[in-house]
mmCIF file of C-alpha atoms in Angstrom:
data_model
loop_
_atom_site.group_PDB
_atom_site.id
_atom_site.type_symbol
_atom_site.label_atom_id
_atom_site.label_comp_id
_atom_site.label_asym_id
_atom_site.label_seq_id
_atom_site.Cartn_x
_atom_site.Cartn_y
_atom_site.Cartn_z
ATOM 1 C CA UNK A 1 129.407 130.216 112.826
ATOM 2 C CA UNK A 2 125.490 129.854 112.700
ATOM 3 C CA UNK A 3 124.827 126.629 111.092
ATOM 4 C CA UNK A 4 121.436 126.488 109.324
ATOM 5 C CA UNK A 5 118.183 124.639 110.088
ATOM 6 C CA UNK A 6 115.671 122.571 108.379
ATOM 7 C CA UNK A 7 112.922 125.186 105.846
ATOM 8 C CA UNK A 8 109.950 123.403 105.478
ATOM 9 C CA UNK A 9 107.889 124.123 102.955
ATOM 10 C CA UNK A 10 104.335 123.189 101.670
ATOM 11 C CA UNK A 11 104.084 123.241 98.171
ATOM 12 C CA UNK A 12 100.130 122.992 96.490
ATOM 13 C CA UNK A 13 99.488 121.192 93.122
ATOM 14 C CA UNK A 14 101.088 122.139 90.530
ATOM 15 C CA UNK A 15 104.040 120.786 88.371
ATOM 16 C CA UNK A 16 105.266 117.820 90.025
ATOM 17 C CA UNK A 17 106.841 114.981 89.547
ATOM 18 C CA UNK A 18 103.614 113.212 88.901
ATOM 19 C CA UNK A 19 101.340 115.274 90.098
ATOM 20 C CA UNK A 20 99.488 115.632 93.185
ATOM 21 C CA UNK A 21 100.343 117.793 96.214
ATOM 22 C CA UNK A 22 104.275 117.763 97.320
ATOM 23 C CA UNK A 23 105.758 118.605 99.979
ATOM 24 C CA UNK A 24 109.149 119.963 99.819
ATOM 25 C CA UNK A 25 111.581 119.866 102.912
ATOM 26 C CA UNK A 26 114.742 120.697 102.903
ATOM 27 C CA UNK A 27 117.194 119.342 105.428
ATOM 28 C CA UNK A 28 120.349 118.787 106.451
ATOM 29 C CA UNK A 29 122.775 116.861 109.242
ATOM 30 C CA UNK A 30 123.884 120.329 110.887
ATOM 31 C CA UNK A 31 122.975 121.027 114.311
ATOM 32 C CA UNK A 32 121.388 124.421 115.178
ATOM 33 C CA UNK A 33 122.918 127.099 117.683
ATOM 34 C CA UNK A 34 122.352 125.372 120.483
ATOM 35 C CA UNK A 35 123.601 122.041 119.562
ATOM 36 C CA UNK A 36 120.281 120.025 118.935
ATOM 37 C CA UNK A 37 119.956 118.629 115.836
ATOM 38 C CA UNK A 38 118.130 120.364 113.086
ATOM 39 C CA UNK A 39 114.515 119.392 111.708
ATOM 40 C CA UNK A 40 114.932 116.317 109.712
ATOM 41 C CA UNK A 41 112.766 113.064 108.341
ATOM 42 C CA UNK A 42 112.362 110.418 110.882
ATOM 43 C CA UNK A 43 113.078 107.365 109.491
ATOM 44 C CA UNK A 44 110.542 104.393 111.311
ATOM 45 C CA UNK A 45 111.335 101.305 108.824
ATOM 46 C CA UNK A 46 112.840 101.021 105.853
ATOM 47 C CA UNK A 47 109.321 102.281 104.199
ATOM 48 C CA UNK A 48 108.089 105.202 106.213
ATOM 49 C CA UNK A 49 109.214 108.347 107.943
ATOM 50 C CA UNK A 50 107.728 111.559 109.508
ATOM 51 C CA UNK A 51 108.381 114.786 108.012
ATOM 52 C CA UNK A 52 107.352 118.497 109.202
ATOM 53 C CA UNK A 53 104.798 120.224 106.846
ATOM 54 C CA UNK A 54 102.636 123.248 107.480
ATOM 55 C CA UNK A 55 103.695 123.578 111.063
ATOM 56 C CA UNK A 56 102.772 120.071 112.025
ATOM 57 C CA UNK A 57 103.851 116.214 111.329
ATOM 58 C CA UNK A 58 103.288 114.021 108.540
ATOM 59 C CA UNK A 59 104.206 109.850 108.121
ATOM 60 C CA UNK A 60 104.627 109.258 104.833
ATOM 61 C CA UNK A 61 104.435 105.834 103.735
ATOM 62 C CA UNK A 62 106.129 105.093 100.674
ATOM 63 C CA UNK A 63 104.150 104.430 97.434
ATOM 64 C CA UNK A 64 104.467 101.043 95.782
ATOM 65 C CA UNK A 65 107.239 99.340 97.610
ATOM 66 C CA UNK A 66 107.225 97.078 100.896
ATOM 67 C CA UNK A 67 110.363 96.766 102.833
ATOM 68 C CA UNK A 68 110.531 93.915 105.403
ATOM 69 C CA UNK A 69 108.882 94.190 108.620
ATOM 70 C CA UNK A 70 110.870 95.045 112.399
ATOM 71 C CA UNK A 71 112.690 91.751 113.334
ATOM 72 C CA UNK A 72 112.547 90.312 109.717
ATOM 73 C CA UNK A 73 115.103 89.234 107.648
ATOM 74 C CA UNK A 74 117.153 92.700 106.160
ATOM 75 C CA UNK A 75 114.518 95.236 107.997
ATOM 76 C CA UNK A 76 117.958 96.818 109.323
ATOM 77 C CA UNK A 77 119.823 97.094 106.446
ATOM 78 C CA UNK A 78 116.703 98.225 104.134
ATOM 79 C CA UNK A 79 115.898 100.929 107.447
ATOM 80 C CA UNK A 80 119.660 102.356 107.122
ATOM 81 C CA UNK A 81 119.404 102.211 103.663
ATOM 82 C CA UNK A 82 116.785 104.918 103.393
ATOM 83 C CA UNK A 83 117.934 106.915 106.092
ATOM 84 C CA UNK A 84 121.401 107.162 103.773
ATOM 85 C CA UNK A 85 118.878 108.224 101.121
ATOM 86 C CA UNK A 86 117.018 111.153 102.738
ATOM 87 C CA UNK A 87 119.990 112.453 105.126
ATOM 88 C CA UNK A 88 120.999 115.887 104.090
ATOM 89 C CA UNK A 89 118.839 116.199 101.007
ATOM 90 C CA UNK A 90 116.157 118.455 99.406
ATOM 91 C CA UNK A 91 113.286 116.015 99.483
ATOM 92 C CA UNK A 92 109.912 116.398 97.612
ATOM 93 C CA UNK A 93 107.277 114.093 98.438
ATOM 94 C CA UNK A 94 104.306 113.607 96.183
ATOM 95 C CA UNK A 95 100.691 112.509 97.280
ATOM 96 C CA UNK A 96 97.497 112.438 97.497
ATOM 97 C CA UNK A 97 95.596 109.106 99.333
ATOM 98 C CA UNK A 98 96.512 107.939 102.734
ATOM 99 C CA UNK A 99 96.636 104.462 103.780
ATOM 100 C CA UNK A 100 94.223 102.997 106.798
ATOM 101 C CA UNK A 101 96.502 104.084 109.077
ATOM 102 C CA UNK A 102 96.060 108.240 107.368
ATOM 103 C CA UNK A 103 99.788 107.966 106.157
ATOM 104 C CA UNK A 104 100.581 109.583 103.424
ATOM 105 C CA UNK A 105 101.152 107.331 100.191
ATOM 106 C CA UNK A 106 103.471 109.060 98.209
ATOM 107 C CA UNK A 107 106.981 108.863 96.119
ATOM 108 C CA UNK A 108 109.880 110.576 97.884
ATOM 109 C CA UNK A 109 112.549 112.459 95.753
ATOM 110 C CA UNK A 110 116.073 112.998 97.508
ATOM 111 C CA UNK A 111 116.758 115.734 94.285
ATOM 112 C CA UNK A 112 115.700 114.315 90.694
ATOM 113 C CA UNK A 113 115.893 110.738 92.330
ATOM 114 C CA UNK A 114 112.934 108.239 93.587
ATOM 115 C CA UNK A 115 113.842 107.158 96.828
ATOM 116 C CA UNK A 116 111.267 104.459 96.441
ATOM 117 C CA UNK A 117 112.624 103.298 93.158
ATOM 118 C CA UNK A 118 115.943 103.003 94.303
ATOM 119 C CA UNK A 119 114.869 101.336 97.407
ATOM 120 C CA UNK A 120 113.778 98.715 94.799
ATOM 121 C CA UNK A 121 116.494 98.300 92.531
ATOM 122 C CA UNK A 122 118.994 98.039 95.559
ATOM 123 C CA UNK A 123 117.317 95.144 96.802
ATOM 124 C CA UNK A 124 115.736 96.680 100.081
ATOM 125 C CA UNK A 125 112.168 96.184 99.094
ATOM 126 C CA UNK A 126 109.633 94.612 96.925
ATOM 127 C CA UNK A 127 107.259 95.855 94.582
ATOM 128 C CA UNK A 128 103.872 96.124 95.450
ATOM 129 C CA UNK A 129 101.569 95.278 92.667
ATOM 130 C CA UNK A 130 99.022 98.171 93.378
ATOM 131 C CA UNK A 131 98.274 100.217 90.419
ATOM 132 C CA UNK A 132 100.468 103.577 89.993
ATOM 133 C CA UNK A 133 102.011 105.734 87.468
ATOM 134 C CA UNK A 134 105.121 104.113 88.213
ATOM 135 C CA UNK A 135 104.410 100.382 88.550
ATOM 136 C CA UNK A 136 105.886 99.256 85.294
ATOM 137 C CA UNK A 137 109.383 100.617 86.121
ATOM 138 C CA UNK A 138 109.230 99.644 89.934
ATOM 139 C CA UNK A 139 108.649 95.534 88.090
ATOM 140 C CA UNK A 140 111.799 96.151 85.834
ATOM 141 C CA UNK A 141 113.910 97.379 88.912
ATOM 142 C CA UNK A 142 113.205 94.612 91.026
ATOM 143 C CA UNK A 143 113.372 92.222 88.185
ATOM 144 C CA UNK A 144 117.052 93.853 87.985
ATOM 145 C CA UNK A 145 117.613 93.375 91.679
ATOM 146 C CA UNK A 146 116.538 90.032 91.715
ATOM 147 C CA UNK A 147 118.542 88.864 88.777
ATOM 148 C CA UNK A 148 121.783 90.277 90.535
ATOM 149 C CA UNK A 149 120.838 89.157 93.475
ATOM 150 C CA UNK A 150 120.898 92.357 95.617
ATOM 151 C CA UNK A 151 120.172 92.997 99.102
ATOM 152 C CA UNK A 152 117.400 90.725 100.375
ATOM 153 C CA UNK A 153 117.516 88.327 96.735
ATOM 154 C CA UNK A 154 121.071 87.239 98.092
ATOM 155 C CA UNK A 155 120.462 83.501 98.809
ATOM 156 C CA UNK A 156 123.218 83.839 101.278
ATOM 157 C CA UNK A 157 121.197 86.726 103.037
ATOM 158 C CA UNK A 158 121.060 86.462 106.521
ATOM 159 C CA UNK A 159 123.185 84.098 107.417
ATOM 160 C CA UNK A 160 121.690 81.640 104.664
ATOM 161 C CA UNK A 161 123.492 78.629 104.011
ATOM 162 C CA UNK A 162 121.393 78.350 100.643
ATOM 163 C CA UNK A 163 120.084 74.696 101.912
ATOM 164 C CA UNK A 164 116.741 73.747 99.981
ATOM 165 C CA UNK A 165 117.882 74.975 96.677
ATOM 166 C CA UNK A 166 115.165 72.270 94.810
ATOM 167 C CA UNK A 167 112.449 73.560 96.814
ATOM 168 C CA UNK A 168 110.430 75.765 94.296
ATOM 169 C CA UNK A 169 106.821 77.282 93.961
ATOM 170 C CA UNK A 170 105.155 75.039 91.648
ATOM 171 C CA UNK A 171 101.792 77.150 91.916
ATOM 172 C CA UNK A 172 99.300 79.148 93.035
ATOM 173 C CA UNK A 173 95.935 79.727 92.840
ATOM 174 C CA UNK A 174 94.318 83.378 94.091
ATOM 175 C CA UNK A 175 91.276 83.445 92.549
ATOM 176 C CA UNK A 176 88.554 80.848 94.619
ATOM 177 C CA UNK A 177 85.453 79.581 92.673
ATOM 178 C CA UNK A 178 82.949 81.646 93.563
ATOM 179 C CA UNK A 179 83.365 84.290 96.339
ATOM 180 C CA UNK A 180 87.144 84.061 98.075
ATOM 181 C CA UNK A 181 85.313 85.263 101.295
ATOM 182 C CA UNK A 182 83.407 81.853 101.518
ATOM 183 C CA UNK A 183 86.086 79.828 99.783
ATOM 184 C CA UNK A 184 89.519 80.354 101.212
ATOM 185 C CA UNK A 185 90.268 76.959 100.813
ATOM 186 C CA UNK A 186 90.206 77.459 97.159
ATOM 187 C CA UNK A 187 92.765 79.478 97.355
ATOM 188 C CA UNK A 188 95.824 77.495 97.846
ATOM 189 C CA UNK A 189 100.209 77.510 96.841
ATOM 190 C CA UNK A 190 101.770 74.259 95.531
ATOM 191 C CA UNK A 191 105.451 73.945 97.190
ATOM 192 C CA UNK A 192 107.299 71.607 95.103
ATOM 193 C CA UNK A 193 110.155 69.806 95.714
ATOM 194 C CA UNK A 194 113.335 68.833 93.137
ATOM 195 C CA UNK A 195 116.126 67.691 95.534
ATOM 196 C CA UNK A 196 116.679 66.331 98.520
ATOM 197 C CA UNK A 197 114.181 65.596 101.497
ATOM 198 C CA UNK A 198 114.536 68.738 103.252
ATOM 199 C CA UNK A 199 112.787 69.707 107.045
ATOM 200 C CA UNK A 200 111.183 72.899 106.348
ATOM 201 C CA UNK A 201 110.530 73.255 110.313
ATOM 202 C CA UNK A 202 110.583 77.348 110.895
ATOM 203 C CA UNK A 203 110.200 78.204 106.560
ATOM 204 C CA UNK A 204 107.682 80.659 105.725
ATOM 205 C CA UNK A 205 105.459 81.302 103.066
ATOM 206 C CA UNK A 206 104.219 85.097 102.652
ATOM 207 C CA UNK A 207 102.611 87.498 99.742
ATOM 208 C CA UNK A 208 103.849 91.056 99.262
ATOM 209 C CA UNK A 209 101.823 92.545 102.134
ATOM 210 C CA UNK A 210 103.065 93.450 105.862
ATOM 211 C CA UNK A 211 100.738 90.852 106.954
ATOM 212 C CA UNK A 212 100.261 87.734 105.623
ATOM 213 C CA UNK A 213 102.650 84.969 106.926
ATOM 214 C CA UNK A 214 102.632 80.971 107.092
ATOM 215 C CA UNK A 215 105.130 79.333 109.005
ATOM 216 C CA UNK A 216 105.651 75.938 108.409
ATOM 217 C CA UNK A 217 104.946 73.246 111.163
ATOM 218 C CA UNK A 218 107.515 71.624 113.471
ATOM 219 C CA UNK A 219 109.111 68.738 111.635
ATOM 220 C CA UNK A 220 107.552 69.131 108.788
ATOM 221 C CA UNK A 221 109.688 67.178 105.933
ATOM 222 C CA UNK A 222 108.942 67.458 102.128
ATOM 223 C CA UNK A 223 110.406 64.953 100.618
ATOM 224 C CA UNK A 224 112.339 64.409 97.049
ATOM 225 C CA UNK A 225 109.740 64.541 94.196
ATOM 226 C CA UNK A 226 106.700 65.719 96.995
ATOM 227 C CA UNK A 227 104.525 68.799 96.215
ATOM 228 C CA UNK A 228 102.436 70.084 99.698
ATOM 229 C CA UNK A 229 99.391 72.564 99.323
ATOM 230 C CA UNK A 230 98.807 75.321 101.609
ATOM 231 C CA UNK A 231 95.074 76.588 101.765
ATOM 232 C CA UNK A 232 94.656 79.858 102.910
ATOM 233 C CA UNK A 233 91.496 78.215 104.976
ATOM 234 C CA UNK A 234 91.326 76.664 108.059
ATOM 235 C CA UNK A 235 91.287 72.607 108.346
ATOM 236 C CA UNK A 236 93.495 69.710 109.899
ATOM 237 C CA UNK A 237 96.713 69.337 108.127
ATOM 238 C CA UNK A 238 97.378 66.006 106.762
ATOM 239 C CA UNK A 239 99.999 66.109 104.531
ATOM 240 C CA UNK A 240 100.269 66.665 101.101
ATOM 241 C CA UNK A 241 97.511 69.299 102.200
ATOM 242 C CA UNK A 242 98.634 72.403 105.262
ATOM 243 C CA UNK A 243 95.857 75.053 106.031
ATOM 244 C CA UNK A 244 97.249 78.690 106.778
ATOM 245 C CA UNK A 245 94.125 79.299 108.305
ATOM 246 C CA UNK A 246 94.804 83.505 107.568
ATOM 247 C CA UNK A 247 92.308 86.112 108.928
ATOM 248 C CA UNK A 248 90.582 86.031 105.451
ATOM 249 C CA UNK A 249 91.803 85.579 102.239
ATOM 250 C CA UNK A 250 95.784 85.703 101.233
ATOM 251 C CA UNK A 251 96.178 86.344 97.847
ATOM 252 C CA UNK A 252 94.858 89.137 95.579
ATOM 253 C CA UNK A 253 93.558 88.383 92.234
ATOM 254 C CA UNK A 254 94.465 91.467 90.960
ATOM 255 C CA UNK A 255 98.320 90.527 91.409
ATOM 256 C CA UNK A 256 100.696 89.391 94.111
ATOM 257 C CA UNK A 257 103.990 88.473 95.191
ATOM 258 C CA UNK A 258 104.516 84.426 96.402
ATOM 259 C CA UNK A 259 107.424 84.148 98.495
ATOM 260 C CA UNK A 260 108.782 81.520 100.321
ATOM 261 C CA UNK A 261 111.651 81.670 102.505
ATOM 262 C CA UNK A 262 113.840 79.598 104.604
ATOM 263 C CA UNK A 263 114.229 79.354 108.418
ATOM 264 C CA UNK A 264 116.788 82.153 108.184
ATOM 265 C CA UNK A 265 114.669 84.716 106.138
ATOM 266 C CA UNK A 266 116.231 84.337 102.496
ATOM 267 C CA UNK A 267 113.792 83.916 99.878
ATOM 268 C CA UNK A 268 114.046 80.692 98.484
ATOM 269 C CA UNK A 269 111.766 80.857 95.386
ATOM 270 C CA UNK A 270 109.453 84.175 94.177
ATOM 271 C CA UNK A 271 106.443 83.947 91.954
ATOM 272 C CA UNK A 272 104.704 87.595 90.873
ATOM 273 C CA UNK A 273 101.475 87.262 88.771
ATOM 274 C CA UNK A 274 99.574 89.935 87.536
ATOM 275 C CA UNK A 275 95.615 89.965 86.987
ATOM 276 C CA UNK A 276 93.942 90.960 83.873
#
């Protein structure tokens, strides 16, 4: 019996999900005649894939979420996780700007659901804070996740044995006096800690991007009742004060994500402000 192959099909604005162009591909997990398997997304991370449109390839980069990166904590699970999404389903993807890397930012649709959404709400990825039609219900769905503690909010995730439960954002400051550019040292996150004395060799503190990560030093203890402040500048730590010393500044005033997680990858504590 012929089984069938992949139609691809460009579709041009019109009445989409939220308007835009989408492209509609539908695929399945059948082989063709021949045995090789049948056009289908590629799946790179547990954000992206490649689909065929208009006789060519497009990455697609999906719109207001951030999965973690290859070798981090849950990257795995939250890759498999969209694969399971997009296998064997009708998908319409909806678009218009491309990232700096000319991927398509879009929402995917596996049928009437958002992949990206339920990406989200699983607990494979984060919210990004950039401003979309859908950004109030992506907050509520990771609020969900993180109250139920799915996927990557598990404190036991990745092997975590929950140590360092006291350890808690106590606060951050994004916006620098005068231009962040030639004040990153203005910017700066408070770490506090409410428990024991606790090493915090191989910890990391991060924002919501793909890029921006501190690791804590070798040894370094924070002790019951301390607070340490990491600048996003350069300088010579000297405790209660550690410099990230980032490419530029960390942490965008518009709104961010503060995470801080332990030497296995769980996040410890989250903090998500919004700007005006």
């Amino acid at each position: 019996m012929r089984r069938p192959i992949a139609i691809l099909t460009l579709v041009l604005a019109g009445c989409t999900p939220t308007g835009g162009t989408a492209i509609t591909t539908t695929t399945t997990a059948e082989t063709t005649p021949s045995g090789t398997p049948a056009t289908a997304p590629v799946v790179l991370d547990g954000d992206s894939l490649r689909v065929a449109a208009g006789g060519g390839e497009v990455e697609v980069r999906l719109l207001g979420i951030n999965a973690p990166e290859r070798g981090e904590c849950w990257a795995d699970e939250a890759r498999r996780a969209l694969e399971t999404a997009v296998a064997g389903q009708t998908l319409t993807i909806v678009g218009e700007e491309r990232d700096q890397f000319d991927r398509l930012l879009a929402y995917v649709y596996a049928g009437p659901s958002n992949v990206n959404r339920q990406l989200i709400i699983e607990g494979h990825a984060l919210t990004v804070a950039t401003n979309h039609d859908q950004l109030p219900d992506f907050l509520a769905a990771e609020e969900e996740a993180v109250a139920l503690e799915r996927g990557l909010w598990s404190p036991t995730v990745c092997g975590s044995t929950g140590e360092g439960s006291g350890v808690r954002i106590w606060a951050i400051e994004p916006d620098a006096p005068g231009r962040d550019d030639r004040n990153p040292n203005g910017e700066f996150v408070a770490i506090a800690n409410e428990g024991a004395a606790i090493d915090l060799t191989g910890w990391m503190l991060r924002d919501e991007s793909s890029t921006h990560r501190f690791t804590f030093p070798e040894g370094f203890v924070l002790g019951t009742g301390e607070i340490v402040t990491v600048r996003s500048g350069c300088g010579e730590d000297a405790p209660p004060e550690l410099y990230w010393c980032a490419d530029g500044t960390v942490w965008t005033n518009s709104g961010d994500t503060v995470l801080l997680l332990d030497a296995a990858g769980a996040v410890v504590d989250r903090l998500r402000y919004l700007g005006d």
